């Protein structure tokens, strides 16, 4: 069955960096677009970044543009989110997601369980 397992979350000071990973299994990874979303306490889940099947196209929320970088390794069935210059407002549970077709910004089919990122001021 499809599995998406995030890792790499934790507690970091403002200005610091974290690298999230999402290991995928149970589907043909290279045939799926991948995305990262986040949900802060009391807020709706929001789009963070996405990457197309080949890795040739990436998309970012305005709030993370220039600070976060999404990448993928189709040989390792893994998608990454490099987060630099972290701010307290980046604190959230981060989820990776997968979909085979359509818009990279929404309506993903498969979701991981999430990893907590906490940025202290």
Tab-separated table of N, CA and C in Angstrom:
chain	number	residue	atom	x	y	z
A	1	UNK	N	0.841	-1.187	0.000
A	1	UNK	CA	0.000	0.000	0.000
A	1	UNK	C	0.882	1.246	0.000
A	2	UNK	N	0.268	2.361	-0.357
A	2	UNK	CA	1.011	3.615	-0.412
A	2	UNK	C	1.426	4.048	0.993
A	3	UNK	N	2.677	4.400	1.125
A	3	UNK	CA	3.174	4.942	2.390
A	3	UNK	C	4.061	6.143	2.120
A	4	UNK	N	3.848	7.180	2.893
A	4	UNK	CA	4.693	8.368	2.886
A	4	UNK	C	5.120	8.603	4.330
A	5	UNK	N	6.421	8.589	4.570
A	5	UNK	CA	6.933	8.704	5.928
A	5	UNK	C	7.878	9.892	6.014
A	6	UNK	N	7.436	10.909	6.747
A	6	UNK	CA	8.259	12.109	6.923
A	6	UNK	C	9.223	11.938	8.083
A	7	UNK	N	10.339	12.634	7.989
A	7	UNK	CA	11.317	12.670	9.076
A	7	UNK	C	12.100	13.969	8.986
A	8	UNK	N	12.837	14.267	10.047
A	8	UNK	CA	13.711	15.437	10.045
A	8	UNK	C	13.183	16.637	10.799
A	9	UNK	N	11.973	16.542	11.318
A	9	UNK	CA	11.453	17.652	12.099
A	9	UNK	C	12.153	17.779	13.436
A	10	UNK	N	11.860	18.852	14.135
A	10	UNK	CA	12.470	19.052	15.448
A	10	UNK	C	12.338	20.481	15.910
A	11	UNK	N	13.110	20.799	16.943
A	11	UNK	CA	13.126	22.138	17.534
A	11	UNK	C	14.385	22.864	17.077
A	12	UNK	N	14.201	24.075	16.572
A	12	UNK	CA	15.329	24.861	16.090
A	12	UNK	C	15.113	26.318	16.448
A	13	UNK	N	16.182	27.048	16.626
A	13	UNK	CA	16.070	28.476	16.909
A	13	UNK	C	15.801	29.249	15.625
A	14	UNK	N	15.175	30.392	15.791
A	14	UNK	CA	14.929	31.267	14.646
A	14	UNK	C	16.243	31.559	13.921
A	15	UNK	N	16.185	31.518	12.600
A	15	UNK	CA	17.378	31.695	11.790
A	15	UNK	C	18.082	30.405	11.441
A	16	UNK	N	17.685	29.333	12.076
A	16	UNK	CA	18.325	28.045	11.839
A	16	UNK	C	17.744	27.323	10.633
A	17	UNK	N	18.204	26.087	10.451
A	17	UNK	CA	17.813	25.290	9.296
A	17	UNK	C	17.403	23.889	9.715
A	18	UNK	N	16.545	23.312	8.908
A	18	UNK	CA	16.170	21.905	9.029
A	18	UNK	C	15.983	21.345	7.636
A	19	UNK	N	16.193	20.042	7.518
A	19	UNK	CA	15.925	19.365	6.248
A	19	UNK	C	14.934	18.234	6.502
A	20	UNK	N	13.773	18.356	5.914
A	20	UNK	CA	12.771	17.309	6.024
A	20	UNK	C	12.930	16.315	4.877
A	21	UNK	N	12.658	15.065	5.181
A	21	UNK	CA	12.658	14.012	4.164
A	21	UNK	C	11.317	13.303	4.178
A	22	UNK	N	10.938	12.787	3.034
A	22	UNK	CA	9.710	11.992	2.934
A	22	UNK	C	10.025	10.776	2.066
A	23	UNK	N	10.026	9.621	2.699
A	23	UNK	CA	10.300	8.371	1.995
A	23	UNK	C	8.990	7.757	1.514
A	24	UNK	N	8.937	7.452	0.232
A	24	UNK	CA	7.706	6.946	-0.380
A	24	UNK	C	7.846	5.476	-0.746
A	25	UNK	N	6.750	4.762	-0.651
A	25	UNK	CA	6.721	3.359	-1.066
A	25	UNK	C	5.298	2.987	-1.472
A	26	UNK	N	5.188	1.894	-2.233
A	26	UNK	CA	3.877	1.391	-2.612
A	26	UNK	C	3.314	1.971	-3.897
A	27	UNK	N	4.086	2.822	-4.567
A	27	UNK	CA	3.652	3.367	-5.849
A	27	UNK	C	4.896	3.755	-6.651
A	28	UNK	N	4.694	4.049	-7.924
A	28	UNK	CA	5.811	4.426	-8.790
A	28	UNK	C	6.138	5.892	-8.555
A	29	UNK	N	7.106	6.121	-7.703
A	29	UNK	CA	7.418	7.468	-7.209
A	29	UNK	C	7.651	8.457	-8.344
A	30	UNK	N	8.376	8.043	-9.361
A	30	UNK	CA	8.736	8.968	-10.438
A	30	UNK	C	7.537	9.385	-11.284
A	31	UNK	N	6.407	8.744	-11.092
A	31	UNK	CA	5.193	9.077	-11.834
A	31	UNK	C	4.266	10.002	-11.060
A	32	UNK	N	4.698	10.444	-9.896
A	32	UNK	CA	3.862	11.261	-9.027
A	32	UNK	C	4.503	12.615	-8.754
A	33	UNK	N	3.661	13.643	-8.809
A	33	UNK	CA	4.049	14.948	-8.285
A	33	UNK	C	4.085	14.843	-6.759
A	34	UNK	N	4.959	15.612	-6.143
A	34	UNK	CA	5.068	15.581	-4.685
A	34	UNK	C	4.934	16.995	-4.122
A	35	UNK	N	4.315	17.079	-2.959
A	35	UNK	CA	4.136	18.374	-2.334
A	35	UNK	C	4.403	18.330	-0.844
A	36	UNK	N	4.667	19.500	-0.290
A	36	UNK	CA	4.766	19.684	1.163
A	36	UNK	C	3.697	20.690	1.583
A	37	UNK	N	3.023	20.362	2.640
A	37	UNK	CA	2.007	21.224	3.239
A	37	UNK	C	2.328	21.346	4.725
A	38	UNK	N	1.702	22.310	5.382
A	38	UNK	CA	1.889	22.443	6.833
A	38	UNK	C	0.601	22.914	7.475
A	39	UNK	N	0.488	22.595	8.752
A	39	UNK	CA	-0.676	23.025	9.522
A	39	UNK	C	-0.227	23.461	10.902
A	40	UNK	N	-0.450	24.726	11.180
A	40	UNK	CA	-0.141	25.277	12.493
A	40	UNK	C	-1.360	25.122	13.398
A	41	UNK	N	-1.165	25.139	14.710
A	41	UNK	CA	-2.293	24.988	15.629
A	41	UNK	C	-3.364	26.035	15.383
A	42	UNK	N	-4.605	25.583	15.257
A	42	UNK	CA	-5.715	26.492	15.067
A	42	UNK	C	-5.856	27.061	13.668
A	43	UNK	N	-5.030	26.585	12.757
A	43	UNK	CA	-5.078	27.108	11.390
A	43	UNK	C	-5.348	25.979	10.398
A	44	UNK	N	-5.783	26.363	9.209
A	44	UNK	CA	-5.991	25.386	8.149
A	44	UNK	C	-4.656	24.911	7.591
A	45	UNK	N	-4.677	23.742	7.012
A	45	UNK	CA	-3.483	23.248	6.337
A	45	UNK	C	-3.215	24.115	5.108
A	46	UNK	N	-1.939	24.437	4.877
A	46	UNK	CA	-1.596	25.311	3.765
A	46	UNK	C	-0.490	24.719	2.914
A	47	UNK	N	-0.515	25.071	1.656
A	47	UNK	CA	0.506	24.657	0.704
A	47	UNK	C	1.833	25.325	1.039
A	48	UNK	N	2.920	24.556	0.930
A	48	UNK	CA	4.255	25.087	1.166
A	48	UNK	C	5.084	25.051	-0.116
A	49	UNK	N	5.187	23.859	-0.721
A	49	UNK	CA	6.027	23.705	-1.907
A	49	UNK	C	5.626	22.436	-2.640
A	50	UNK	N	5.947	22.398	-3.930
A	50	UNK	CA	5.647	21.212	-4.727
A	50	UNK	C	6.694	21.061	-5.814
A	51	UNK	N	6.804	19.825	-6.301
A	51	UNK	CA	7.770	19.518	-7.349
A	51	UNK	C	7.129	18.517	-8.304
A	52	UNK	N	7.384	18.706	-9.586
A	52	UNK	CA	6.751	17.809	-10.538
A	52	UNK	C	7.501	16.482	-10.625
A	53	UNK	N	6.999	15.588	-11.464
A	53	UNK	CA	7.495	14.208	-11.484
A	53	UNK	C	8.993	14.131	-11.745
A	54	UNK	N	9.464	14.913	-12.683
A	54	UNK	CA	10.865	14.827	-13.075
A	54	UNK	C	11.781	15.685	-12.220
A	55	UNK	N	11.185	16.598	-11.480
A	55	UNK	CA	11.971	17.537	-10.687
A	55	UNK	C	12.319	18.803	-11.434
A	56	UNK	N	11.827	18.936	-12.654
A	56	UNK	CA	12.169	20.098	-13.473
A	56	UNK	C	11.357	21.332	-13.105
A	57	UNK	N	10.267	21.152	-12.384
A	57	UNK	CA	9.430	22.284	-12.006
A	57	UNK	C	9.147	22.304	-10.522
A	58	UNK	N	9.334	23.454	-9.895
A	58	UNK	CA	9.064	23.611	-8.469
A	58	UNK	C	8.190	24.841	-8.246
A	59	UNK	N	7.421	24.799	-7.163
A	59	UNK	CA	6.491	25.871	-6.849
A	59	UNK	C	6.538	26.097	-5.340
A	60	UNK	N	6.395	27.371	-4.942
A	60	UNK	CA	6.513	27.709	-3.531
A	60	UNK	C	5.428	28.694	-3.115
A	61	UNK	N	4.997	28.567	-1.874
A	61	UNK	CA	4.176	29.608	-1.290
A	61	UNK	C	5.014	30.865	-1.128
A	62	UNK	N	4.374	32.005	-1.245
A	62	UNK	CA	5.113	33.270	-1.112
A	62	UNK	C	5.811	33.374	0.231
A	63	UNK	N	5.218	32.797	1.249
A	63	UNK	CA	5.763	32.920	2.598
A	63	UNK	C	7.087	32.185	2.785
A	64	UNK	N	7.410	31.252	1.897
A	64	UNK	CA	8.645	30.480	2.054
A	64	UNK	C	9.612	30.676	0.889
A	65	UNK	N	9.176	31.385	-0.134
A	65	UNK	CA	10.003	31.569	-1.313
A	65	UNK	C	11.322	32.232	-0.940
A	66	UNK	N	12.416	31.661	-1.441
A	66	UNK	CA	13.736	32.183	-1.135
A	66	UNK	C	14.356	31.606	0.126
A	67	UNK	N	13.561	30.913	0.938
A	67	UNK	CA	14.078	30.314	2.181
A	67	UNK	C	14.020	28.784	2.131
A	68	UNK	N	13.002	28.246	1.486
A	68	UNK	CA	12.817	26.798	1.413
A	68	UNK	C	13.132	26.307	0.003
A	69	UNK	N	13.641	25.072	-0.075
A	69	UNK	CA	13.916	24.446	-1.361
A	69	UNK	C	13.395	23.017	-1.353
A	70	UNK	N	12.560	22.698	-2.320
A	70	UNK	CA	12.064	21.332	-2.471
A	70	UNK	C	12.899	20.628	-3.536
A	71	UNK	N	13.184	19.354	-3.295
A	71	UNK	CA	13.924	18.561	-4.265
A	71	UNK	C	13.477	17.107	-4.131
A	72	UNK	N	13.871	16.306	-5.097
A	72	UNK	CA	13.511	14.892	-5.051
A	72	UNK	C	14.618	14.049	-5.647
A	73	UNK	N	14.681	12.815	-5.166
A	73	UNK	CA	15.620	11.833	-5.689
A	73	UNK	C	14.785	10.628	-6.102
A	74	UNK	N	14.516	10.520	-7.383
A	74	UNK	CA	13.646	9.439	-7.854
A	74	UNK	C	14.294	8.068	-7.696
A	75	UNK	N	15.600	8.014	-7.612
A	75	UNK	CA	16.285	6.737	-7.389
A	75	UNK	C	16.101	6.261	-5.953
A	76	UNK	N	15.885	7.204	-5.048
A	76	UNK	CA	15.721	6.858	-3.626
A	76	UNK	C	14.270	6.965	-3.168
A	77	UNK	N	13.375	7.295	-4.102
A	77	UNK	CA	11.949	7.445	-3.756
A	77	UNK	C	11.754	8.399	-2.573
A	78	UNK	N	12.452	9.512	-2.633
A	78	UNK	CA	12.429	10.446	-1.509
A	78	UNK	C	12.303	11.881	-2.012
A	79	UNK	N	11.512	12.654	-1.299
A	79	UNK	CA	11.403	14.090	-1.547
A	79	UNK	C	11.892	14.814	-0.304
A	80	UNK	N	12.521	15.958	-0.526
A	80	UNK	CA	13.138	16.710	0.562
A	80	UNK	C	12.568	18.132	0.620
A	81	UNK	N	12.670	18.719	1.797
A	81	UNK	CA	12.363	20.132	1.953
A	81	UNK	C	13.468	20.735	2.812
A	82	UNK	N	14.342	21.493	2.178
A	82	UNK	CA	15.396	22.211	2.893
A	82	UNK	C	14.830	23.541	3.356
A	83	UNK	N	14.860	23.760	4.652
A	83	UNK	CA	14.278	24.971	5.230
A	83	UNK	C	15.373	25.782	5.899
A	84	UNK	N	15.626	26.962	5.371
A	84	UNK	CA	16.641	27.857	5.910
A	84	UNK	C	15.978	29.120	6.458
A	85	UNK	N	16.729	29.860	7.242
A	85	UNK	CA	16.241	31.126	7.807
A	85	UNK	C	14.859	30.945	8.433
A	86	UNK	N	14.739	29.935	9.241
A	86	UNK	CA	13.439	29.614	9.821
A	86	UNK	C	12.950	30.711	10.762
A	87	UNK	N	11.647	30.888	10.762
A	87	UNK	CA	10.988	31.894	11.585
A	87	UNK	C	9.997	31.202	12.525
A	88	UNK	N	9.671	31.842	13.641
A	88	UNK	CA	8.682	31.236	14.538
A	88	UNK	C	7.359	30.920	13.829
A	89	UNK	N	6.992	31.712	12.859
A	89	UNK	CA	5.729	31.465	12.139
A	89	UNK	C	5.798	30.248	11.214
A	90	UNK	N	6.970	29.645	11.073
A	90	UNK	CA	7.081	28.386	10.321
A	90	UNK	C	6.724	27.184	11.193
A	91	UNK	N	6.497	27.408	12.473
A	91	UNK	CA	6.138	26.324	13.375
A	91	UNK	C	4.828	25.677	12.944
A	92	UNK	N	4.863	24.368	12.727
A	92	UNK	CA	3.694	23.641	12.231
A	92	UNK	C	4.038	22.160	12.131
A	93	UNK	N	3.016	21.366	11.885
A	93	UNK	CA	3.226	19.986	11.455
A	93	UNK	C	3.340	20.012	9.934
A	94	UNK	N	4.398	19.418	9.433
A	94	UNK	CA	4.659	19.406	7.995
A	94	UNK	C	4.311	18.028	7.435
A	95	UNK	N	3.566	18.046	6.330
A	95	UNK	CA	3.111	16.827	5.693
A	95	UNK	C	3.629	16.759	4.255
A	96	UNK	N	4.026	15.580	3.835
A	96	UNK	CA	4.275	15.409	2.405
A	96	UNK	C	3.074	14.709	1.794
A	97	UNK	N	2.922	14.912	0.492
A	97	UNK	CA	1.755	14.405	-0.211
A	97	UNK	C	2.139	14.044	-1.637
A	98	UNK	N	1.322	13.174	-2.240
A	98	UNK	CA	1.614	12.699	-3.589
A	98	UNK	C	0.342	12.667	-4.429
A	99	UNK	N	0.507	12.967	-5.727
A	99	UNK	CA	-0.599	12.847	-6.671
A	99	UNK	C	-0.040	12.587	-8.048
A	100	UNK	N	-0.770	11.830	-8.874
A	100	UNK	CA	-0.221	11.477	-10.183
A	100	UNK	C	-0.416	12.531	-11.263
A	101	UNK	N	-1.523	13.295	-11.172
A	101	UNK	CA	-1.828	14.258	-12.232
A	101	UNK	C	-2.466	15.493	-11.617
A	102	UNK	N	-2.575	16.524	-12.437
A	102	UNK	CA	-3.320	17.703	-12.042
A	102	UNK	C	-2.466	18.773	-11.401
A	103	UNK	N	-3.157	19.754	-10.855
A	103	UNK	CA	-2.480	20.887	-10.239
A	103	UNK	C	-1.585	20.449	-9.087
A	104	UNK	N	-0.389	21.043	-9.030
A	104	UNK	CA	0.532	20.720	-7.939
A	104	UNK	C	0.164	21.442	-6.653
A	105	UNK	N	-0.790	22.349	-6.720
A	105	UNK	CA	-1.065	23.189	-5.561
A	105	UNK	C	-2.128	22.614	-4.627
A	106	UNK	N	-2.893	21.637	-5.062
A	106	UNK	CA	-4.014	21.170	-4.246
A	106	UNK	C	-4.458	19.762	-4.650
A	107	UNK	N	-5.407	19.237	-3.859
A	107	UNK	CA	-6.092	17.978	-4.180
A	107	UNK	C	-5.146	16.800	-4.314
A	108	UNK	N	-4.281	16.638	-3.317
A	108	UNK	CA	-3.373	15.497	-3.322
A	108	UNK	C	-4.098	14.236	-2.858
A	109	UNK	N	-3.631	13.103	-3.388
A	109	UNK	CA	-4.305	11.839	-3.126
A	109	UNK	C	-3.779	11.131	-1.884
A	110	UNK	N	-2.506	11.203	-1.637
A	110	UNK	CA	-1.887	10.459	-0.542
A	110	UNK	C	-1.123	11.407	0.367
A	111	UNK	N	-1.166	11.079	1.656
A	111	UNK	CA	-0.575	11.953	2.672
A	111	UNK	C	0.243	11.149	3.671
A	112	UNK	N	1.310	11.779	4.161
A	112	UNK	CA	2.054	11.187	5.256
A	112	UNK	C	1.431	11.538	6.593
A	113	UNK	N	2.066	11.090	7.667
A	113	UNK	CA	1.526	11.301	9.008
A	113	UNK	C	1.979	12.625	9.606
A	114	UNK	N	2.967	13.245	8.997
A	114	UNK	CA	3.417	14.551	9.450
A	114	UNK	C	4.611	14.495	10.380
A	115	UNK	N	5.363	15.579	10.392
A	115	UNK	CA	6.490	15.737	11.300
A	115	UNK	C	6.454	17.151	11.872
A	116	UNK	N	6.682	17.268	13.176
A	116	UNK	CA	6.563	18.556	13.853
A	116	UNK	C	7.831	19.377	13.663
A	117	UNK	N	7.639	20.618	13.288
A	117	UNK	CA	8.727	21.599	13.239
A	117	UNK	C	8.367	22.732	14.190
A	118	UNK	N	9.260	23.000	15.126
A	118	UNK	CA	9.048	24.072	16.088
A	118	UNK	C	10.231	25.022	16.023
A	119	UNK	N	9.936	26.295	15.787
A	119	UNK	CA	10.976	27.318	15.691
A	119	UNK	C	10.815	28.267	16.870
A	120	UNK	N	11.836	28.331	17.704
A	120	UNK	CA	11.784	29.186	18.883
A	120	UNK	C	12.383	30.559	18.574
A	121	UNK	N	11.835	31.565	19.232
A	121	UNK	CA	12.309	32.938	18.978
A	121	UNK	C	13.436	33.309	19.904
